[in-house]
Amino acid sequence: MKITKIIIFTFLFSLLSCKNDNKNAIGDNQKYVKLLWRNKQFEWIPTSLVAKNKMLYFGNLNRDFYAINLENAKVKFKIKTDYNPFQKPLISDQNLLLTEYGNELIHLDKTGKLKWKINSETNLKTDLSQYENYIYGSVLGNGFSKLNKTDGKVIWFLPENSIITETNKPAFFKNNIYLGLSEHTANLLAINTENGEIIWKNEYKNFSKITQFKTENGLLVCLNKDLKSGKILMLNDKSRNEIWSKSLNCDLYYEPCIINGNVILSTYDNKIVSLNIENGKKNWTLDLKEDAAETTIISFKENLYFGTMNRNLYSINYKTGKTNFIQPFNYGILNPIVDNNKIYFPTGGSEIWLLK
């Protein structure tokens, strides 16, 4: 737990800190990107940013929660909450589901009016999700549960002790939920969405962390232990049979990028790796050397974009892995945002940049 706190603090510090050397400061108009807007009064916490339908949602340490226009930073509303700004809000039809400091899940309408609240658990910061008209997450001392979105009542809870075990964001395939449980060993559960019954369970004794993602080819599973010994595999979501597997130093902080039959992911040893989604064979590897990816990898118009530890924005070709350009920034780069056929780059300086 102590190590995790140190990692989070270091990550946020690198995002929010500006370079001390003014000679290295970049202007607002560069060859590949331009500043769209800047508003340091927002003081947003980088890990809370969520964009949806031309709106940007986030919280700050002053307990302010904002909804603003992504293009011009015009504030749609600003409300005072006890929202924990280190966690992402869940946006549901312009309604907001926020996890508070006091371990409560609150449901607000688009004007900020409270609809309902329910006691939640620590795991809610990683497993809160929506599928169709229901909310899923760890609440009420029952662990992972299915909730009625209208009133927050629990429909069922997992008949497995998910309270003391770390859960992650589930993957949904029609009538089934796939949920990872991480403790001393990694487990993957297939759960019936209607009644919460466990259909099958896979145990991975040599790994302690697991994440899973839905793809057209099956269930993509990333396994890790101490961020150094990793494995990625593809499962048949119904039979749970392994289609292929590949040993990698998986970095499980960021989701893999899936584009045109390829799986792109960052690894612990500062590399970006592309695998064929059908057989797991390696397409190419990009070595970042003394730098490291610190955002998710986002695809946009045949290219991949991501930010790094040294505050560089990379653009690379998804087919070859060759670098198109490297753009330095004054502040840490957050997860790139694709919306309305544009790609945006938020930073730790409460600013939004746009690809030219």
Coordinates of N, CA, C and O in Angstrom, one line a residue, residues 31-154:
K31 N 4.6 23.2 -34.3 CA 4.4 22.7 -35.6 C 3.3 21.7 -35.7 O 2.5 21.7 -36.7
Y32 N 3.1 20.8 -34.7 CA 2.1 19.8 -34.8 C 0.9 20.0 -33.9 O -0.2 19.4 -34.2
V33 N 1.0 20.8 -32.9 CA -0.1 21.1 -32.0 C -0.2 22.6 -31.7 O 0.7 23.3 -31.9
K34 N -1.4 23.0 -31.3 CA -1.6 24.4 -30.9 C -2.5 24.4 -29.6 O -3.3 23.5 -29.4
L35 N -2.3 25.4 -28.8 CA -3.0 25.6 -27.6 C -4.5 26.0 -27.9 O -4.7 26.9 -28.6
L36 N -5.4 25.2 -27.4 CA -6.8 25.5 -27.7 C -7.3 26.5 -26.6 O -7.9 27.5 -26.9
W37 N -7.0 26.2 -25.3 CA -7.4 27.1 -24.2 C -6.6 26.7 -23.0 O -6.1 25.6 -22.9
R38 N -6.5 27.6 -22.0 CA -5.9 27.4 -20.7 C -6.6 28.1 -19.7 O -7.0 29.2 -19.8
N39 N -6.9 27.4 -18.5 CA -7.6 28.1 -17.4 C -7.1 27.4 -16.1 O -7.6 26.4 -15.6
K40 N -6.0 28.0 -15.6 CA -5.4 27.4 -14.4 C -6.3 27.5 -13.1 O -6.0 26.8 -12.2
Q41 N -7.3 28.3 -13.2 CA -8.2 28.4 -12.1 C -9.0 27.1 -11.9 O -9.5 26.8 -10.8
F42 N -9.1 26.3 -12.9 CA -9.8 25.0 -12.8 C -9.0 24.1 -11.8 O -9.7 23.4 -11.0
E43 N -7.7 24.1 -11.8 CA -6.9 23.3 -10.9 C -7.3 21.9 -10.8 O -7.4 21.2 -9.8
W44 N -7.6 21.3 -12.0 CA -8.1 20.0 -12.1 C -7.1 18.9 -11.6 O -5.9 19.1 -11.7
I45 N -7.7 17.8 -11.0 CA -6.9 16.7 -10.7 C -6.8 15.8 -12.0 O -7.9 15.4 -12.4
P46 N -5.7 15.5 -12.5 CA -5.6 14.8 -13.8 C -6.3 13.5 -13.9 O -6.9 13.2 -14.9
T47 N -6.3 12.7 -12.8 CA -6.9 11.4 -12.9 C -8.4 11.5 -12.9 O -9.1 10.4 -12.9
S48 N -9.1 12.6 -12.7 CA -10.5 12.7 -12.7 C -11.1 13.1 -14.0 O -12.4 13.1 -14.1
L49 N -10.3 13.5 -15.0 CA -10.9 14.0 -16.3 C -11.6 12.9 -17.1 O -11.1 11.8 -17.3
V50 N -12.9 13.2 -17.5 CA -13.6 12.4 -18.4 C -14.3 13.2 -19.4 O -14.9 14.3 -19.1
A51 N -14.2 12.9 -20.7 CA -14.9 13.6 -21.7 C -16.0 12.8 -22.4 O -15.8 11.6 -22.6
K52 N -17.1 13.5 -22.7 CA -18.2 12.8 -23.3 C -19.1 13.8 -24.0 O -19.5 14.8 -23.4
N53 N -19.3 13.6 -25.3 CA -20.2 14.4 -26.1 C -19.9 15.9 -26.0 O -20.7 16.8 -25.7
K54 N -18.6 16.2 -26.3 CA -18.1 17.6 -26.3 C -18.1 18.3 -25.0 O -17.9 19.5 -24.9
M55 N -18.3 17.5 -23.9 CA -18.2 18.0 -22.5 C -17.0 17.4 -21.8 O -16.7 16.2 -22.0
L56 N -16.4 18.2 -20.9 CA -15.3 17.7 -20.1 C -15.7 17.8 -18.7 O -16.1 18.9 -18.2
Y57 N -15.6 16.7 -17.9 CA -16.0 16.6 -16.5 C -14.7 16.4 -15.7 O -13.9 15.6 -16.0
F58 N -14.6 17.0 -14.5 CA -13.5 16.8 -13.6 C -13.7 17.4 -12.2 O -14.7 18.2 -12.1
G59 N -12.9 17.1 -11.3 CA -12.9 17.6 -10.0 C -11.6 18.2 -9.6 O -10.6 18.0 -10.2
N60 N -11.6 19.0 -8.5 CA -10.3 19.5 -7.9 C -10.3 19.3 -6.4 O -11.3 18.9 -5.8
L61 N -9.2 19.7 -5.8 CA -9.0 19.5 -4.4 C -9.8 20.5 -3.6 O -9.9 20.4 -2.3
N62 N -10.4 21.5 -4.2 CA -11.3 22.4 -3.5 C -12.7 21.9 -3.4 O -13.6 22.6 -3.0
R63 N -12.9 20.6 -3.8 CA -14.2 20.0 -3.8 C -15.2 20.6 -4.8 O -16.4 20.5 -4.6
D64 N -14.6 21.2 -5.8 CA -15.4 21.7 -6.9 C -15.5 20.6 -8.0 O -14.5 19.9 -8.3
F65 N -16.7 20.4 -8.6 CA -16.9 19.5 -9.7 C -17.4 20.3 -10.9 O -18.4 21.1 -10.7
Y66 N -16.7 20.2 -12.0 CA -17.1 21.0 -13.2 C -17.6 20.1 -14.3 O -17.2 19.0 -14.5
A67 N -18.4 20.8 -15.1 CA -18.8 20.3 -16.5 C -18.6 21.5 -17.4 O -19.2 22.5 -17.2
I68 N -17.6 21.4 -18.4 CA -17.3 22.5 -19.2 C -17.3 22.1 -20.7 O -17.3 20.9 -21.0
N69 N -17.4 23.1 -21.6 CA -17.4 22.8 -23.0 C -15.9 22.5 -23.4 O -15.0 23.2 -23.0
L70 N -15.8 21.3 -24.1 CA -14.4 20.9 -24.4 C -13.7 21.8 -25.4 O -12.5 22.0 -25.3
E71 N -14.5 22.5 -26.2 CA -13.9 23.4 -27.2 C -13.5 24.8 -26.7 O -12.4 25.3 -27.1
N72 N -14.2 25.3 -25.8 CA -13.9 26.7 -25.4 C -13.8 26.9 -23.9 O -13.7 28.1 -23.4
A73 N -14.0 25.9 -23.1 CA -13.8 25.9 -21.6 C -15.0 26.7 -20.9 O -14.9 27.0 -19.7
K74 N -16.1 26.9 -21.7 CA -17.2 27.6 -21.0 C -17.8 26.6 -20.0 O -18.1 25.5 -20.3
V75 N -18.0 27.2 -18.8 CA -18.6 26.3 -17.7 C -20.1 26.1 -17.9 O -20.8 27.1 -17.9
K76 N -20.4 24.8 -17.9 CA -21.9 24.5 -18.0 C -22.4 24.5 -16.5 O -23.5 25.1 -16.3
F77 N -21.7 23.9 -15.6 CA -22.1 24.0 -14.2 C -20.8 23.7 -13.3 O -19.9 23.0 -13.7
K78 N -20.9 24.3 -12.1 CA -19.9 24.0 -11.1 C -20.6 23.8 -9.8 O -21.4 24.7 -9.4
I79 N -20.3 22.7 -9.2 CA -21.0 22.4 -7.9 C -20.0 22.0 -6.8 O -18.9 21.5 -7.1
K80 N -20.4 22.2 -5.6 CA -19.6 21.8 -4.4 C -20.1 20.4 -4.0 O -21.3 20.1 -3.8
T81 N -19.1 19.4 -3.9 CA -19.5 18.1 -3.5 C -18.4 17.6 -2.5 O -17.4 18.3 -2.3
D82 N -18.6 16.4 -2.0 CA -17.5 15.7 -1.3 C -16.8 14.7 -2.2 O -16.3 13.7 -1.7
Y83 N -16.9 15.0 -3.5 CA -16.4 14.0 -4.5 C -14.9 13.8 -4.3 O -14.1 14.8 -4.1
N84 N -14.4 12.6 -4.4 CA -13.0 12.3 -4.4 C -12.4 12.5 -5.8 O -12.6 11.7 -6.7
P85 N -11.6 13.6 -6.0 CA -11.2 14.0 -7.3 C -10.1 13.1 -7.9 O -9.7 13.3 -9.0
F86 N -9.6 12.2 -7.1 CA -8.6 11.3 -7.7 C -9.2 10.1 -8.5 O -8.5 9.3 -9.1
Q87 N -10.5 10.0 -8.5 CA -11.2 9.0 -9.2 C -12.0 9.5 -10.3 O -12.5 10.7 -10.2
K88 N -12.3 8.7 -11.3 CA -13.0 9.2 -12.5 C -14.5 9.1 -12.2 O -15.0 8.1 -11.6
P89 N -15.3 10.1 -12.6 CA -16.8 10.0 -12.4 C -17.3 9.1 -13.5 O -16.6 8.9 -14.6
L90 N -18.5 8.6 -13.3 CA -19.2 7.9 -14.3 C -20.3 8.7 -14.9 O -21.1 9.2 -14.1
I91 N -20.3 9.0 -16.2 CA -21.3 9.8 -16.8 C -22.3 8.9 -17.5 O -22.0 8.1 -18.4
S92 N -23.6 9.1 -17.1 CA -24.7 8.3 -17.6 C -25.8 9.2 -18.1 O -26.6 9.7 -17.3
D93 N -25.9 9.3 -19.4 CA -27.0 10.2 -20.0 C -27.0 11.6 -19.4 O -28.0 12.1 -19.0
Q94 N -25.8 12.2 -19.2 CA -25.6 13.5 -18.6 C -25.9 13.5 -17.1 O -25.8 14.6 -16.5
N95 N -26.2 12.4 -16.5 CA -26.2 12.3 -15.1 C -24.9 11.9 -14.6 O -24.1 11.3 -15.3
L96 N -24.6 12.1 -13.3 CA -23.3 11.9 -12.8 C -23.3 10.9 -11.6 O -24.2 11.0 -10.8
L97 N -22.4 10.0 -11.6 CA -22.2 9.1 -10.5 C -20.8 9.4 -10.0 O -19.8 9.1 -10.7
L98 N -20.7 9.8 -8.7 CA -19.5 10.3 -8.1 C -19.2 9.5 -6.9 O -20.1 9.2 -6.1
T99 N -17.9 9.1 -6.7 CA -17.5 8.5 -5.5 C -16.9 9.5 -4.5 O -16.0 10.3 -4.9
E100 N -17.5 9.6 -3.3 CA -17.1 10.6 -2.4 C -16.0 10.2 -1.5 O -15.7 9.0 -1.4
Y101 N -15.4 11.1 -0.8 CA -14.3 10.8 0.2 C -14.8 9.9 1.3 O -14.1 9.0 1.7
G102 N -16.1 10.0 1.7 CA -16.6 9.3 2.8 C -17.2 7.9 2.3 O -18.1 7.4 3.0
N103 N -16.7 7.4 1.2 CA -17.1 6.0 0.8 C -18.6 6.0 0.5 O -19.3 5.1 0.9
E104 N -19.1 7.0 -0.2 CA -20.5 7.0 -0.7 C -20.5 7.1 -2.2 O -19.7 7.8 -2.8
L105 N -21.5 6.5 -2.8 CA -21.7 6.7 -4.2 C -23.0 7.6 -4.4 O -24.0 7.2 -3.8
I106 N -22.8 8.7 -5.0 CA -23.9 9.6 -5.2 C -24.3 9.8 -6.7 O -23.4 9.7 -7.5
H107 N -25.6 9.9 -6.9 CA -26.1 10.0 -8.3 C -26.8 11.4 -8.4 O -27.7 11.7 -7.7
L108 N -26.2 12.2 -9.3 CA -26.7 13.6 -9.5 C -27.3 13.7 -10.9 O -26.8 13.1 -11.8
D109 N -28.3 14.6 -11.1 CA -28.8 14.8 -12.4 C -27.9 15.8 -13.1 O -26.9 16.3 -12.5
K110 N -28.2 16.2 -14.3 CA -27.3 17.1 -15.1 C -27.1 18.5 -14.6 O -26.2 19.2 -15.0
T111 N -28.0 18.9 -13.6 CA -27.9 20.2 -13.0 C -27.2 20.1 -11.7 O -26.9 21.1 -11.0
G112 N -26.8 18.9 -11.2 CA -26.1 18.7 -10.0 C -27.0 18.4 -8.8 O -26.6 18.3 -7.6
K113 N -28.3 18.2 -9.0 CA -29.3 17.9 -8.0 C -29.2 16.4 -7.6 O -29.1 15.5 -8.5
L114 N -29.1 16.1 -6.3 CA -29.0 14.7 -5.8 C -30.2 13.9 -6.1 O -31.3 14.3 -5.8
K115 N -30.0 12.7 -6.7 CA -31.1 11.8 -7.0 C -31.1 10.7 -6.0 O -32.2 10.3 -5.5
W116 N -29.9 10.1 -5.6 CA -29.8 9.1 -4.6 C -28.4 9.0 -4.2 O -27.5 9.4 -4.9
K117 N -28.1 8.4 -3.0 CA -26.8 8.0 -2.5 C -26.8 6.7 -1.9 O -27.9 6.2 -1.3
I118 N -25.7 6.0 -1.9 CA -25.6 4.6 -1.3 C -24.2 4.4 -0.8 O -23.2 5.0 -1.3
N119 N -24.1 3.7 0.3 CA -22.7 3.4 0.9 C -22.0 2.5 -0.1 O -22.5 1.6 -0.7
S120 N -20.7 2.8 -0.2 CA -19.9 2.1 -1.2 C -18.6 1.6 -0.5 O -18.4 1.7 0.7
E121 N -17.7 1.0 -1.3 CA -16.5 0.4 -0.8 C -15.3 0.9 -1.6 O -15.4 1.6 -2.6
T122 N -14.1 0.6 -1.0 CA -12.9 1.1 -1.7 C -12.8 0.6 -3.1 O -12.3 1.4 -4.0
N123 N -13.2 -0.6 -3.4 CA -13.1 -1.1 -4.8 C -13.9 -0.3 -5.8 O -13.6 -0.4 -7.0
L124 N -14.8 0.5 -5.3 CA -15.7 1.3 -6.3 C -14.8 2.2 -7.2 O -15.3 2.5 -8.3
K125 N -13.7 2.6 -6.7 CA -12.8 3.5 -7.5 C -12.3 2.8 -8.8 O -11.9 3.4 -9.8
T126 N -12.3 1.4 -8.8 CA -11.8 0.7 -10.0 C -12.9 -0.1 -10.7 O -12.7 -0.5 -11.9
D127 N -14.0 -0.4 -10.0 CA -15.0 -1.3 -10.7 C -16.3 -0.6 -11.1 O -17.2 -1.3 -11.6
L128 N -16.4 0.7 -10.8 CA -17.7 1.4 -11.1 C -17.9 1.4 -12.6 O -17.0 1.9 -13.3
S129 N -19.0 0.9 -13.1 CA -19.2 0.9 -14.5 C -20.7 0.8 -14.8 O -21.6 0.6 -13.9
Q130 N -21.1 1.0 -16.1 CA -22.5 0.9 -16.5 C -22.5 -0.1 -17.7 O -21.7 -0.1 -18.6
Y131 N -23.6 -0.9 -17.7 CA -23.9 -1.7 -18.9 C -25.4 -1.7 -19.1 O -26.2 -2.0 -18.2
E132 N -25.8 -1.3 -20.3 CA -27.2 -1.1 -20.6 C -27.8 -0.1 -19.6 O -27.3 1.0 -19.4
N133 N -28.8 -0.5 -18.9 CA -29.5 0.4 -18.0 C -29.2 0.2 -16.5 O -29.9 0.6 -15.6
Y134 N -28.1 -0.5 -16.2 CA -27.7 -0.9 -14.9 C -26.3 -0.4 -14.5 O -25.5 -0.2 -15.4
I135 N -26.1 -0.1 -13.2 CA -24.8 0.3 -12.7 C -24.2 -0.9 -12.0 O -24.9 -1.7 -11.3
Y136 N -22.9 -1.1 -12.1 CA -22.2 -2.2 -11.4 C -21.0 -1.6 -10.6 O -20.3 -0.7 -11.1
G137 N -20.8 -2.1 -9.4 CA -19.7 -1.7 -8.6 C -19.8 -2.2 -7.2 O -20.8 -2.9 -6.8
S138 N -18.8 -2.0 -6.3 CA -18.8 -2.5 -5.0 C -19.4 -1.6 -4.0 O -19.0 -0.5 -3.7
V139 N -20.6 -2.0 -3.4 CA -21.4 -1.2 -2.5 C -21.9 -2.0 -1.3 O -21.9 -3.2 -1.4
L140 N -22.3 -1.2 -0.3 CA -23.2 -1.7 0.8 C -22.5 -2.9 1.6 O -23.3 -3.7 2.2
G141 N -21.2 -3.1 1.6 CA -20.6 -4.2 2.3 C -20.9 -5.5 1.6 O -20.6 -6.6 2.2
N142 N -21.5 -5.5 0.4 CA -21.7 -6.8 -0.3 C -20.7 -7.1 -1.3 O -20.8 -8.1 -2.0
G143 N -19.8 -6.2 -1.6 CA -18.8 -6.4 -2.6 C -19.4 -6.0 -4.0 O -20.3 -5.2 -4.1
F144 N -19.0 -6.6 -5.1 CA -19.4 -6.3 -6.4 C -20.9 -6.6 -6.6 O -21.4 -7.7 -6.3
S145 N -21.7 -5.6 -7.1 CA -23.1 -5.7 -7.1 C -23.7 -5.1 -8.4 O -23.0 -4.3 -9.1
K146 N -24.9 -5.5 -8.7 CA -25.7 -4.9 -9.8 C -26.7 -4.0 -9.2 O -27.4 -4.4 -8.3
L147 N -26.8 -2.7 -9.7 CA -27.6 -1.7 -9.0 C -28.7 -1.2 -10.0 O -28.4 -1.1 -11.2
N148 N -29.9 -0.9 -9.5 CA -30.9 -0.2 -10.3 C -30.5 1.2 -10.4 O -30.2 1.9 -9.4
K149 N -30.3 1.7 -11.7 CA -29.9 3.1 -11.9 C -30.8 4.1 -11.4 O -30.5 5.2 -11.0
T150 N -32.1 3.8 -11.3 CA -33.2 4.8 -10.9 C -33.1 5.1 -9.4 O -33.2 6.3 -9.0
D151 N -32.9 4.1 -8.5 CA -32.9 4.4 -7.1 C -31.7 3.8 -6.3 O -31.5 4.0 -5.1
G152 N -30.7 3.2 -7.0 CA -29.5 2.7 -6.4 C -29.7 1.4 -5.6 O -28.8 1.0 -4.9
K153 N -30.8 0.7 -5.7 CA -31.1 -0.5 -4.9 C -30.3 -1.7 -5.5 O -30.2 -1.8 -6.8
V154 N -29.7 -2.5 -4.7 CA -29.0 -3.7 -5.1 C -29.9 -4.7 -5.6 O -30.8 -5.2 -5.0

